[in-house]
Amino acid sequence: MTFEDLRYDQFAFKASHNTIDRARDRRRWSIAQQLGGTGDAIEPVPALEFDLHQVPGINEYHVKHDPGAEGPLLRKTLQEVVDWADEHPDHPVITVHLDLKNAPGDDRDFTLSFDQLLSDVLGEDRIYRPKEVIGDHEDVVRGARAGGWATFRELRGKVILILSGKEHRKKAYADHDPRERLCFVDFGSDGRTPPTKGNQVVANVFVTHQTTLADLEPWTRAKGLIVRGYSLNARNAWDVCVDAGVNILSTDDLDQRDQVLSGLGFAPLTTLPKAVLKQVAFGRARKGHMFRNWSRTVQFKPGRFVEPRSEEEIQEIIRRAEGNTPIRTQGAGHSFSQILTTRGTLMSLDNLHLPNLGPKQVSRDGNRVTVSAGVRLKQLLPMLKRERLGLANMGTVTEQSIAGAISTGTHGTGLRYKSMPTQVKALRFIDGRGNFQAFDETTPELLGAARLSLGLLGVLTSVTLEAVDDYKVDYDAYLCDFQDGVDQLFSLAKENERVLMWWMLPFLPRHKAIIVTKNKKGTGRGSLSDAPDIVDGVLGKLNLKKNETIPMDGERLGEALGDEVKRSGVRRILHRSGGYEEMLTLPLLPVFHRELEYAVPAPSGAEALRAIDRIFAEGSVLLNLGCEVRYVAGDDDLLSATQGEDVCYIGVSSLDNAMELFEQIEPIFRELGGRPHWGKHYNLTREQLQDMYGDNYNRFVEIRREMDPDGVFLNTLLERFFA
């Protein structure tokens, strides 16, 4: 049997998620580019998803992810599919997922009118319909279970349509005579047993980094069922879906390349790894794993990839490390540097389970909480909320694991707060010999070395954090002239709990900036409180009410500001109030870029920004994703970028010519006594690092050699600095 003879339910293929709106690198790949591939950039993507919002009063839909945004009409978008298909008449089957976000009116009217729209554009001859799967059977599911899906060869030149979204509308559509319908219908995987009869034949599964093979097994084992996994942006989410035998692998990462799905974008399920649903004994590992950081600036294949479930497994992996060193431990892959790169063993803590912490992997003692080191910030925050607790300071990106965040010096924001590692009051790890180590406040130097260690002392297994009472935050954003912002930013940082500045944003001219203040609710806004308030006008242009979520869409915000950008002075443009977990964090933005960030002495922040401005004024380099400025209190951890003094963190991000940009900006930071953020880009020598950290550097190297005398955790980058 050849690939051409396999049925539709017997092969897997990549799909783009929110096809029109989103790609992880924010490039807007056209329909033709996605279907045909673009050579070096992306491979062919034979499956698309359109989010649909009905245009009131007519049989038409906007294709858009954001309800408040503008989007092309469905007819126009489908016509692009038709145009590409006509140019490639022997094309493999195209799958289109139609995610219905709203559709007012009568259900039966919708069924008939929606099919009419699809037929008008695509033509019924092009559409592979449910009746062809049903055959002589009672419904679609029974037909599929009996092997009714067409083969790859039979589906050439065809389009398969799958209706998703509003439950009542899907049910009405599915109940309509399936022999007359044009679309297949999905159902959500909310724990229900896959159907054994009926007309909803596609399982639509939301997949995260926590999803396991066992979670997917009820769906993938159901004969004839098409399983779609969506939001496969984390590498381990992609891998678990491939291993489980998921059919439709839907991702925002269109430039994610995988040998399994190369060429036409399809792979027979018979060639994919078999699902192994039993616990793997320690020391066993997956080979052929490809690591990619979230921004796709770093990728490598480790010698083996391990996901230990217990501390004992970690011990055994370390003790058997000979020939497989170095061992590096990954979190969310949020770092931009080569800090994880290894040809040895790459370890993930996502599946680590510590019995003493219970099923949630967190325990509480007063205001202190102990968590598994692999827990993600976005998992921890809801746990704390339920206990009426919070974190005083934390990183903006909630995808980070606790171990990854503290080990790279995630700093947060606010001169009244120290960096995130200082909230760790005790920890437990396994050193380079495979022995347990535990440090707490009784050994402050060792505790400080271990909590911000770059993974060089051992594998963290649990950390104890100092929490605070839950709190709410006022969030205010101000539009100002850059020079005025620079002049008063340090003073504002002293007056407010948290202050940050965004500069060189794509939707603003270079001489404009946005200053954001974040204070505990009701505590005031310092010297900016007298600024004219234009919040209502901006929100009105965004079609939002006060306290509604502000869209992370620079173009829309830029348009809403309109003529305000041309005026000088400070104006308050946005206001929100809410829980700290919402006001202090953002989702991981799917943007392919590189980032450089340094901490300079707080009084030198303005000088650094003006020096950078002079470089941009020359016009030789471009910064096209913005500059972020924050202040943080000093701390005494050996590898802390603050080295005991208050600092101004300045980060620059760019899509294009990033390295050329960094070559000009990094010397400015170093000349002002700056030190790099360990998770971002930096180009340093060992001697420069020694000068930056002095005796603290030497003491950390001593501790590293004590904890890991054989260099089990050293990779090429870190060996250069710390061997």
XYZ file of C-alpha atoms in Angstrom:
723
model
C 0.000 0.000 0.000
C 1.324 3.434 -0.969
C 0.673 6.764 0.724
C -1.876 7.547 -2.011
C -3.947 4.568 -0.840
C -4.251 5.758 2.769
C -7.622 7.135 3.900
C -8.099 10.674 5.205
C -8.242 9.367 8.793
C -4.904 7.586 8.333
C -2.563 10.535 7.753
C -1.438 13.584 9.717
C -0.853 17.090 8.453
C 0.074 20.558 9.658
C -2.575 23.279 9.886
C -2.320 27.009 10.443
C -4.257 28.316 13.447
C -6.118 31.629 12.998
C -4.829 31.614 9.468
C -5.598 35.194 8.509
C -4.655 36.972 11.694
C -1.710 35.284 13.240
C 1.649 33.830 12.511
C 4.177 33.526 15.293
C 6.594 35.905 13.620
C 3.761 38.349 12.790
C 4.347 38.062 9.099
C 1.054 37.805 7.281
C 1.505 34.760 5.131
C -1.039 34.839 2.315
C -3.374 31.939 1.626
C -1.299 31.018 -1.427
C 1.928 31.124 0.580
C 0.501 28.876 3.269
C -0.932 26.335 0.838
C 2.111 26.239 -1.393
C 4.907 26.986 1.033
C 7.554 29.668 0.587
C 10.741 27.658 0.250
C 13.066 28.420 3.119
C 10.452 30.194 5.287
C 7.558 27.787 5.653
C 6.618 24.384 4.301
C 3.248 23.734 2.617
C 0.393 23.954 5.084
C -2.563 22.033 3.605
C -5.072 22.977 6.319
C -6.397 26.416 7.276
C -8.583 27.897 10.017
C -10.850 30.919 9.620
C -12.460 32.620 12.632
C -15.866 33.874 11.419
C -17.898 36.845 12.673
C -21.235 37.336 10.865
C -21.918 40.678 9.245
C -25.288 41.812 10.670
C -28.228 41.425 8.332
C -26.512 39.656 5.434
C -25.182 36.214 4.543
C -21.545 37.180 4.952
C -18.786 36.839 7.545
C -15.637 38.698 8.483
C -12.570 36.490 8.798
C -10.712 37.734 11.892
C -9.476 36.545 15.276
C -10.038 39.788 17.168
C -13.754 40.775 17.293
C -12.845 44.449 17.309
C -10.536 44.283 14.308
C -11.272 44.547 10.636
C -11.028 41.435 8.543
C -11.567 40.313 4.955
C -14.889 38.811 3.948
C -15.255 35.044 3.854
C -16.190 35.078 0.159
C -12.975 36.899 -0.698
C -10.883 34.591 1.498
C -12.401 31.431 0.034
C -11.832 32.836 -3.440
C -8.102 32.966 -2.648
C -8.283 29.245 -1.863
C -10.089 28.636 -5.179
C -7.563 30.715 -7.136
C -4.645 28.746 -5.730
C -6.438 25.435 -6.278
C -7.188 26.306 -9.903
C -3.490 27.016 -10.483
C -2.630 23.607 -8.948
C -5.447 21.311 -10.203
C -3.823 18.122 -8.883
C -3.303 19.541 -5.393
C -3.558 17.366 -2.276
C -6.756 17.745 -0.272
C -7.191 21.138 1.422
C -8.887 21.162 4.829
C -10.615 24.371 5.953
C -11.732 24.730 9.577
C -14.545 27.308 9.891
C -14.674 28.538 13.498
C -18.032 30.268 13.966
C -17.699 33.006 16.618
C -21.164 34.496 16.192
C -24.140 33.897 13.931
C -27.387 35.496 15.078
C -30.782 34.376 13.814
C -32.591 31.116 13.185
C -30.514 27.914 13.229
C -32.179 26.351 10.164
C -31.860 29.569 8.191
C -28.179 29.578 9.078
C -27.635 26.022 7.821
C -29.164 26.724 4.425
C -27.655 30.186 3.931
C -24.181 29.152 5.104
C -24.049 26.196 2.722
C -25.262 28.466 -0.084
C -22.374 30.863 0.535
C -19.851 28.004 0.473
C -21.362 26.520 -2.653
C -21.419 29.890 -4.454
C -17.671 30.354 -4.021
C -16.206 26.841 -3.994
C -18.690 24.970 -6.153
C -20.165 21.718 -4.872
C -18.014 19.570 -7.156
C -14.871 20.767 -5.362
C -16.218 19.972 -1.855
C -15.833 16.511 -0.355
C -19.169 16.103 1.459
C -20.384 14.100 4.482
C -22.678 12.009 2.263
C -19.608 10.440 0.664
C -18.436 9.166 4.070
C -21.908 7.998 5.130
C -22.431 5.663 2.179
C -25.111 3.146 3.162
C -24.778 3.859 6.873
C -27.077 5.776 9.196
C -24.836 8.739 9.938
C -21.375 10.196 9.426
C -19.693 8.611 12.447
C -20.883 5.105 11.566
C -19.755 5.588 8.002
C -16.336 6.774 9.172
C -15.953 3.852 11.578
C -16.704 1.502 8.704
C -13.808 2.930 6.678
C -15.843 5.420 4.646
C -13.219 8.141 4.311
C -11.786 8.604 0.828
C -8.106 7.952 0.071
C -5.399 10.533 -0.517
C -5.559 9.782 -4.254
C -9.351 10.167 -4.360
C -9.175 13.466 -2.477
C -6.771 15.211 -4.853
C -8.302 18.484 -6.032
C -10.870 18.412 -3.200
C -11.629 20.688 -0.238
C -12.924 19.394 3.118
C -14.874 21.864 5.264
C -15.195 21.460 9.051
C -17.615 23.600 11.070
C -16.521 24.611 14.565
C -17.523 27.214 17.155
C -20.969 27.949 18.601
C -22.373 24.742 20.115
C -26.088 25.327 19.435
C -25.370 26.280 15.853
C -23.135 23.237 15.290
C -25.748 20.890 16.742
C -28.488 22.331 14.532
C -26.231 22.051 11.519
C -25.247 18.468 12.384
C -28.880 17.439 12.914
C -29.848 18.729 9.481
C -29.807 15.886 6.931
C -26.056 15.177 6.653
C -26.519 13.948 3.074
C -27.483 17.498 2.115
C -24.787 19.344 4.098
C -21.435 20.575 2.821
C -19.489 20.692 6.120
C -18.343 18.097 8.587
C -18.883 19.117 12.231
C -16.516 18.958 15.204
C -17.108 18.535 18.933
C -15.083 19.750 21.889
C -12.967 17.276 23.882
C -14.195 18.267 27.313
C -13.948 14.792 28.808
C -16.862 13.175 26.981
C -16.389 9.779 25.429
C -15.943 10.051 21.664
C -19.238 9.487 19.892
C -20.143 6.087 18.546
C -22.929 7.508 16.393
C -23.995 10.866 15.132
C -22.786 13.455 12.687
C -20.041 15.225 14.653
C -16.966 13.347 13.527
C -14.031 15.677 14.330
C -12.608 15.885 17.875
C -11.335 19.424 18.488
C -8.721 19.186 21.251
C -7.002 22.143 22.929
C -3.432 21.023 23.601
C -0.978 22.590 26.061
C 2.529 21.740 27.249
C 0.824 19.698 29.997
C -1.149 17.459 27.637
C -0.015 13.842 27.760
C -0.388 10.831 25.498
C -2.884 9.392 27.950
C -5.005 12.566 27.655
C -5.239 12.154 23.893
C -5.672 8.400 23.803
C -9.525 8.360 24.118
C -9.743 10.404 20.936
C -6.973 8.934 18.828
C -8.029 5.339 19.466
C -11.575 5.949 18.160
C -11.735 4.395 14.697
C -12.575 6.791 11.880
C -12.579 9.882 14.095
C -10.563 12.867 12.854
C -8.628 14.419 15.736
C -7.537 18.053 15.555
C -5.084 19.377 18.129
C -4.919 23.149 18.171
C -2.616 25.776 19.708
C 0.464 23.552 19.202
C 2.926 26.382 19.804
C 5.058 24.653 22.434
C 7.427 22.053 21.046
C 6.376 19.393 23.535
C 2.707 19.959 22.633
C 3.568 19.330 18.980
C 5.579 16.230 19.846
C 2.912 14.644 22.038
C 0.325 15.113 19.254
C 2.650 13.533 16.700
C 3.367 10.629 19.055
C -0.330 10.130 19.803
C -1.402 10.056 16.154
C -3.365 13.322 15.969
C -4.503 14.031 12.403
C -4.626 17.834 12.213
C -1.669 19.588 13.892
C -2.805 23.197 14.166
C -0.146 25.756 15.091
C 0.640 29.486 14.951
C 4.270 28.501 14.253
C 4.098 28.286 10.499
C 7.872 28.378 10.263
C 8.141 25.354 12.571
C 9.830 22.733 10.442
C 9.536 19.040 11.134
C 10.929 16.124 9.186
C 7.849 14.096 10.004
C 5.708 16.410 7.929
C 8.094 17.556 5.222
C 7.459 17.740 1.521
C 3.730 17.861 0.863
C 2.977 18.625 4.488
C 1.460 15.170 5.076
C 2.653 12.036 6.799
C 1.003 8.618 7.115
C 0.137 7.848 10.724
C 1.646 4.408 10.234
C 5.125 5.987 10.069
C 4.747 8.213 13.130
C 5.988 7.188 16.563
C 3.649 4.803 18.365
C 1.951 6.115 21.479
C 3.585 4.711 24.613
C 1.085 5.155 27.409
C 3.026 3.442 30.190
C 5.475 5.250 32.447
C 8.962 5.088 31.011
C 11.615 3.733 33.342
C 14.359 6.157 34.310
C 17.195 6.473 31.908
C 15.028 5.846 28.835
C 14.687 8.785 26.518
C 13.344 10.042 23.239
C 15.862 10.487 20.434
C 15.476 12.768 17.464
C 13.884 15.494 19.592
C 14.296 18.968 18.119
C 14.438 21.869 20.595
C 13.380 25.304 19.394
C 13.100 28.292 21.662
C 9.851 30.223 21.492
C 11.242 32.920 19.179
C 12.892 30.344 16.859
C 16.309 32.001 17.246
C 17.837 28.842 18.765
C 17.332 25.267 17.669
C 19.278 22.052 18.149
C 18.917 18.290 18.476
C 20.149 16.966 21.826
C 21.640 13.489 22.074
C 18.551 12.524 24.016
C 15.510 14.208 25.526
C 14.245 13.078 28.938
C 11.136 13.918 30.946
C 11.687 12.460 34.425
C 8.659 11.915 36.621
C 10.450 11.812 39.970
C 13.545 13.050 41.787
C 14.877 9.495 41.768
C 14.767 9.435 37.975
C 16.698 12.713 37.861
C 19.325 11.246 40.173
C 19.734 8.248 37.954
C 19.964 10.337 34.781
C 22.736 12.466 36.302
C 24.659 9.461 37.627
C 24.507 7.796 34.212
C 25.468 10.982 32.408
C 28.847 9.727 31.203
C 28.943 10.081 27.445
C 25.733 12.100 27.456
C 26.971 15.286 29.042
C 26.272 18.108 29.239
C 22.866 17.915 30.888
C 20.782 21.033 30.450
C 17.312 21.599 31.879
C 14.698 23.464 29.847
C 11.656 25.410 30.977
C 9.461 27.244 28.513
C 12.349 27.934 26.124
C 11.895 31.685 26.565
C 15.618 32.531 26.565
C 17.245 34.063 23.493
C 20.796 32.870 24.236
C 22.505 29.489 23.729
C 22.100 28.740 27.432
C 20.330 25.406 26.751
C 22.229 24.178 23.706
C 23.637 20.679 24.167
C 24.571 17.599 22.167
C 24.131 15.643 25.376
C 20.955 15.354 27.453
C 18.132 17.876 27.465
C 15.774 17.517 30.418
C 12.239 18.825 30.865
C 10.596 19.093 34.300
C 7.062 19.315 32.892
C 6.194 15.812 34.100
C 8.022 15.986 37.444
C 5.769 14.939 40.312
C 6.712 15.418 43.968
C 4.440 13.340 46.242
C 4.943 15.617 49.240
C 3.360 18.536 47.353
C 0.133 16.795 46.447
C -1.604 16.629 43.052
C -1.387 20.402 42.412
C 2.385 20.398 43.024
C 2.104 23.215 45.560
C 1.854 23.344 49.347
C 1.345 26.292 51.717
C 2.809 27.191 55.096
C 1.547 30.624 56.107
C 2.561 33.051 53.368
C 5.164 30.680 51.992
C 4.381 28.285 49.186
C 6.521 25.383 48.005
C 6.132 24.404 44.352
C 7.597 21.922 41.917
C 10.348 23.695 39.987
C 8.751 22.798 36.656
C 5.458 24.569 37.425
C 4.710 27.428 35.021
C 3.908 30.877 36.316
C 0.509 30.734 34.609
C -0.270 27.575 36.603
C 0.957 29.009 39.905
C -0.943 32.302 39.845
C -4.467 30.762 39.896
C -3.347 28.477 42.737
C -2.215 31.514 44.728
C -5.434 33.385 43.952
C -7.486 30.578 45.435
C -5.423 30.963 48.620
C -5.851 34.775 48.498
C -2.128 35.158 47.924
C 0.043 36.739 45.259
C 3.625 37.424 44.257
C 5.133 40.806 45.060
C 7.115 40.861 41.817
C 7.396 38.591 38.817
C 8.176 38.394 35.143
C 5.785 39.657 32.515
C 5.633 36.376 30.564
C 3.567 33.764 32.385
C 4.675 30.884 30.153
C 7.957 30.713 32.085
C 8.615 27.872 34.478
C 9.520 28.841 38.028
C 12.936 27.194 37.673
C 13.633 28.930 34.365
C 12.484 32.335 35.612
C 14.650 32.392 38.729
C 17.666 30.651 37.186
C 18.042 33.350 34.503
C 17.314 36.309 36.797
C 13.799 37.312 35.700
C 13.468 40.735 37.286
C 9.955 42.159 37.044
C 9.402 45.886 37.606
C 9.601 48.400 40.445
C 12.233 50.205 42.533
C 10.412 48.988 45.630
C 10.924 45.378 44.590
C 13.887 43.116 44.056
C 14.191 40.599 41.231
C 12.108 37.442 41.235
C 14.840 35.048 42.530
C 14.972 36.927 45.848
C 11.451 35.692 46.639
C 12.877 32.158 46.861
C 13.507 31.451 50.557
C 14.448 27.778 50.245
C 15.124 25.308 47.466
C 16.075 21.733 46.770
C 18.170 20.449 43.878
C 20.237 17.495 42.701
C 23.903 18.307 42.120
C 26.429 17.047 39.552
C 27.117 13.877 41.557
C 23.432 12.978 41.783
C 23.194 14.026 45.453
C 20.410 16.080 47.034
C 21.229 19.623 48.170
C 18.954 21.970 50.112
C 19.637 25.620 50.952
C 17.573 28.191 52.839
C 17.960 31.523 54.635
C 20.419 30.002 57.102
C 22.924 29.770 54.223
C 22.233 33.036 52.354
C 25.238 32.982 50.033
C 24.585 29.414 48.885
C 20.867 30.101 48.568
C 21.597 33.136 46.384
C 23.994 31.159 44.212
C 21.544 28.290 43.729
C 18.432 30.292 42.951
C 20.160 32.333 40.208
C 22.530 29.696 38.900
C 21.893 29.381 35.132
C 21.324 25.687 35.861
C 25.041 25.242 36.663
C 24.785 23.838 40.199
C 22.229 21.137 39.538
C 18.640 20.347 38.627
C 16.140 22.282 40.720
C 13.231 20.142 41.922
C 11.336 22.391 44.351
C 11.411 26.021 45.511
C 9.772 27.834 48.433
C 8.510 31.330 47.578
C 7.593 34.188 49.889
C 4.061 35.204 48.866
C 2.063 38.300 49.816
C -1.614 38.972 50.363
C -3.637 39.154 47.165
C -3.908 42.694 45.766
C -5.395 44.752 42.951
C -3.560 47.142 40.660
C -4.376 50.407 38.871
C -2.841 50.467 35.399
C -2.413 53.824 33.650
C -0.738 54.543 30.324
C 0.429 57.989 29.183
C 1.499 59.285 25.789
C 4.424 61.686 26.045
C 7.379 63.162 24.191
C 10.431 60.928 24.449
C 12.745 63.588 25.844
C 10.219 64.600 28.514
C 9.734 60.949 29.426
C 13.454 60.354 29.798
C 13.815 63.467 31.978
C 11.251 62.379 34.543
C 11.322 58.589 34.309
C 13.675 57.980 37.256
C 11.645 60.348 39.468
C 8.460 58.582 38.446
C 10.038 55.253 39.309
C 10.606 56.536 42.840
C 7.070 57.961 43.158
C 5.178 54.939 41.820
C 5.292 51.259 42.704
C 6.022 50.263 39.127
C 6.930 52.338 36.094
C 7.935 51.287 32.626
C 8.431 53.101 29.348
C 7.827 51.844 25.818
C 9.761 53.647 23.103
C 10.349 53.126 19.371
C 7.044 51.304 19.033
C 6.137 50.467 15.413
C 2.957 52.567 15.529
C 4.564 55.684 17.067
C 7.188 58.138 15.736
C 10.652 58.042 17.344
C 10.079 61.207 19.370
C 7.072 59.684 21.168
C 6.922 57.180 24.017
C 4.361 55.545 26.286
C 4.868 55.549 30.066
C 2.926 53.026 32.146
C 2.422 53.283 35.913
C 1.168 50.374 37.995
C 0.184 50.988 41.606
C -1.774 49.109 44.192
C -5.375 50.161 43.711
C -6.126 53.578 45.141
C -2.541 54.582 46.009
C -2.128 57.372 43.447
C -0.057 58.002 40.353
C 2.632 60.453 41.446
C 3.430 63.517 39.344
C 1.521 62.296 36.279
C -1.826 62.547 38.047
C -2.493 66.023 36.581
C -2.065 64.888 32.977
C -5.105 65.537 30.725
C -7.302 62.455 30.514
C -8.256 61.283 26.998
C -9.076 57.718 28.010
C -12.700 57.853 26.935
C -11.809 59.099 23.477
C -9.198 56.413 22.882
C -11.419 53.639 24.221
C -14.267 54.924 22.084
C -12.147 54.609 18.963
C -11.253 51.062 20.074
C -14.945 50.279 20.702
C -14.116 49.365 24.300
C -15.488 50.281 27.689
C -13.384 51.211 30.705
C -11.647 48.197 32.255
C -12.229 46.076 29.163
C -9.146 44.266 27.910
C -6.922 46.491 25.808
C -6.004 44.611 22.616
C -2.316 43.942 22.025
C -2.621 45.389 18.565
C -0.267 48.268 17.955
C -1.853 49.313 14.697
C -5.294 49.694 16.282
C -3.905 51.603 19.242
C -1.892 53.834 16.924
C -4.982 54.602 14.867
C -6.977 55.338 18.037
C -4.380 57.867 19.166
C -4.730 59.665 15.831
C -3.928 63.373 16.038
C -2.856 63.015 19.694
C 0.493 61.751 18.448
C 1.134 65.149 16.834
C 0.582 67.090 20.072
C 3.283 67.690 22.671
C 2.898 67.158 26.402
C 1.661 64.245 28.511
C -1.840 62.741 28.162
C -3.352 59.768 29.962
C -4.575 57.446 27.209
C -5.571 54.217 28.972
C -6.777 53.147 32.397
C -7.500 49.690 33.785
C -7.936 48.177 37.234
C -7.774 44.516 38.118
C -5.977 41.695 39.889
C -2.194 41.772 39.987
C -2.008 38.557 37.953
C -3.720 40.343 35.058
C -2.190 43.802 35.343
C 1.429 42.712 35.740
C 1.572 40.023 33.062
C 1.076 39.470 29.379
C 0.642 36.337 27.265
C 3.666 35.096 25.370
C 3.562 37.105 22.184
C 4.175 35.021 19.056
C 6.828 37.274 17.555
C 9.986 36.015 15.906
C 12.686 38.407 17.094
C 15.932 38.822 19.019
C 16.295 40.786 22.236
C 19.172 42.473 24.071
C 18.651 43.652 27.656
C 21.073 45.161 30.147
C 20.792 46.527 33.678
C 22.623 49.851 34.090
C 22.876 51.824 37.367
C 19.503 53.521 37.883
C 20.804 57.111 37.626
C 22.443 56.225 34.275
C 19.251 55.086 32.572
C 18.550 58.465 30.959
C 22.116 58.739 29.664
C 21.887 55.288 28.079
C 18.577 56.106 26.362
C 19.886 59.368 24.920
C 22.983 57.585 23.587
C 20.749 55.002 21.903
C 18.589 57.793 20.470
C 21.667 59.315 18.835
C 22.391 55.999 17.117
C 18.845 55.849 15.752
C 19.095 59.467 14.627
C 22.042 58.492 12.420
C 19.726 56.084 10.610
C 22.231 53.265 10.151
C 20.222 50.688 12.142
C 16.529 50.029 12.724
C 14.652 49.013 15.866
C 11.271 47.727 14.735
C 9.765 46.102 17.851
C 10.468 48.711 20.471
C 12.530 49.489 23.540
C 11.274 48.639 27.048
C 12.618 50.458 30.126
C 12.075 49.321 33.734
C 13.605 49.953 37.181
C 14.340 47.288 39.819
C 15.814 47.378 43.335
C 19.257 45.927 43.932
C 19.965 42.535 45.530
C 23.024 40.561 46.629
C 22.777 37.285 44.669
C 26.192 36.411 43.238
C 25.104 36.470 39.585
C 22.439 39.162 39.934
C 22.722 41.840 37.267
C 22.085 44.449 39.978
C 25.101 43.618 42.175
C 23.457 45.330 45.125
C 22.477 48.627 43.465
C 19.188 49.885 42.017
C 19.203 49.480 38.253
C 17.451 50.519 35.082
C 16.789 47.587 32.744
C 16.733 48.570 29.068
C 15.687 45.992 26.507
C 15.722 46.416 22.712
C 13.942 44.020 20.348
C 14.160 43.782 16.590
C 13.027 41.597 13.733
C 15.625 42.748 11.222
C 19.391 43.272 11.431
C 19.280 42.597 15.160
C 22.939 41.620 15.508
C 24.134 44.765 13.744
C 21.911 46.780 16.067
C 23.214 45.011 19.179
C 26.837 45.585 18.138
C 26.245 49.326 18.380
C 24.106 49.389 21.509
C 25.775 46.814 23.776
C 28.992 48.884 24.219
C 26.874 51.787 25.516
C 25.524 49.581 28.296
C 28.959 48.204 29.189
C 30.536 51.680 29.315
C 27.898 52.740 31.859
C 28.613 49.752 34.127
C 25.762 47.617 32.796
C 25.337 43.858 33.096
C 23.292 41.579 30.815
C 20.057 39.772 31.474
C 21.131 36.128 31.401
C 18.171 35.021 29.294
C 18.701 37.572 26.527
C 21.436 38.164 23.947
C 24.934 39.178 25.046
C 28.390 39.106 23.482
C 30.981 38.997 26.257
C 34.379 37.560 27.077
C 35.251 35.813 30.323
C 37.421 38.771 31.262
C 34.580 41.244 30.757
C 32.316 39.105 32.901
C 34.919 38.962 35.649
C 35.228 42.755 35.584
C 31.445 43.147 35.823
C 30.996 40.824 38.819
C 34.360 40.994 40.599
C 34.669 38.832 43.711
C 31.083 37.582 43.306
C 32.066 36.009 40.007
C 35.028 34.193 41.571
C 32.934 32.960 44.489
C 30.212 31.613 42.176
C 32.802 29.674 40.146
C 34.085 28.129 43.400
C 30.569 27.034 44.395
C 29.886 25.671 40.910
C 33.010 23.511 41.074
C 31.980 22.213 44.507
C 28.469 21.302 43.331
C 29.480 19.980 39.902
C 33.175 19.012 39.918
C 32.929 17.056 36.658
C 31.175 19.820 34.716
C 28.033 17.769 34.051
C 25.950 20.931 33.542
C 28.430 22.931 31.436
C 27.646 23.477 27.751
C 29.840 25.294 25.222
C 28.580 28.773 26.130
C 28.743 28.328 29.884
C 32.080 26.526 29.817
C 33.542 29.650 28.235
C 32.445 31.694 31.244
C 32.394 29.377 34.265
C 34.652 26.323 33.787
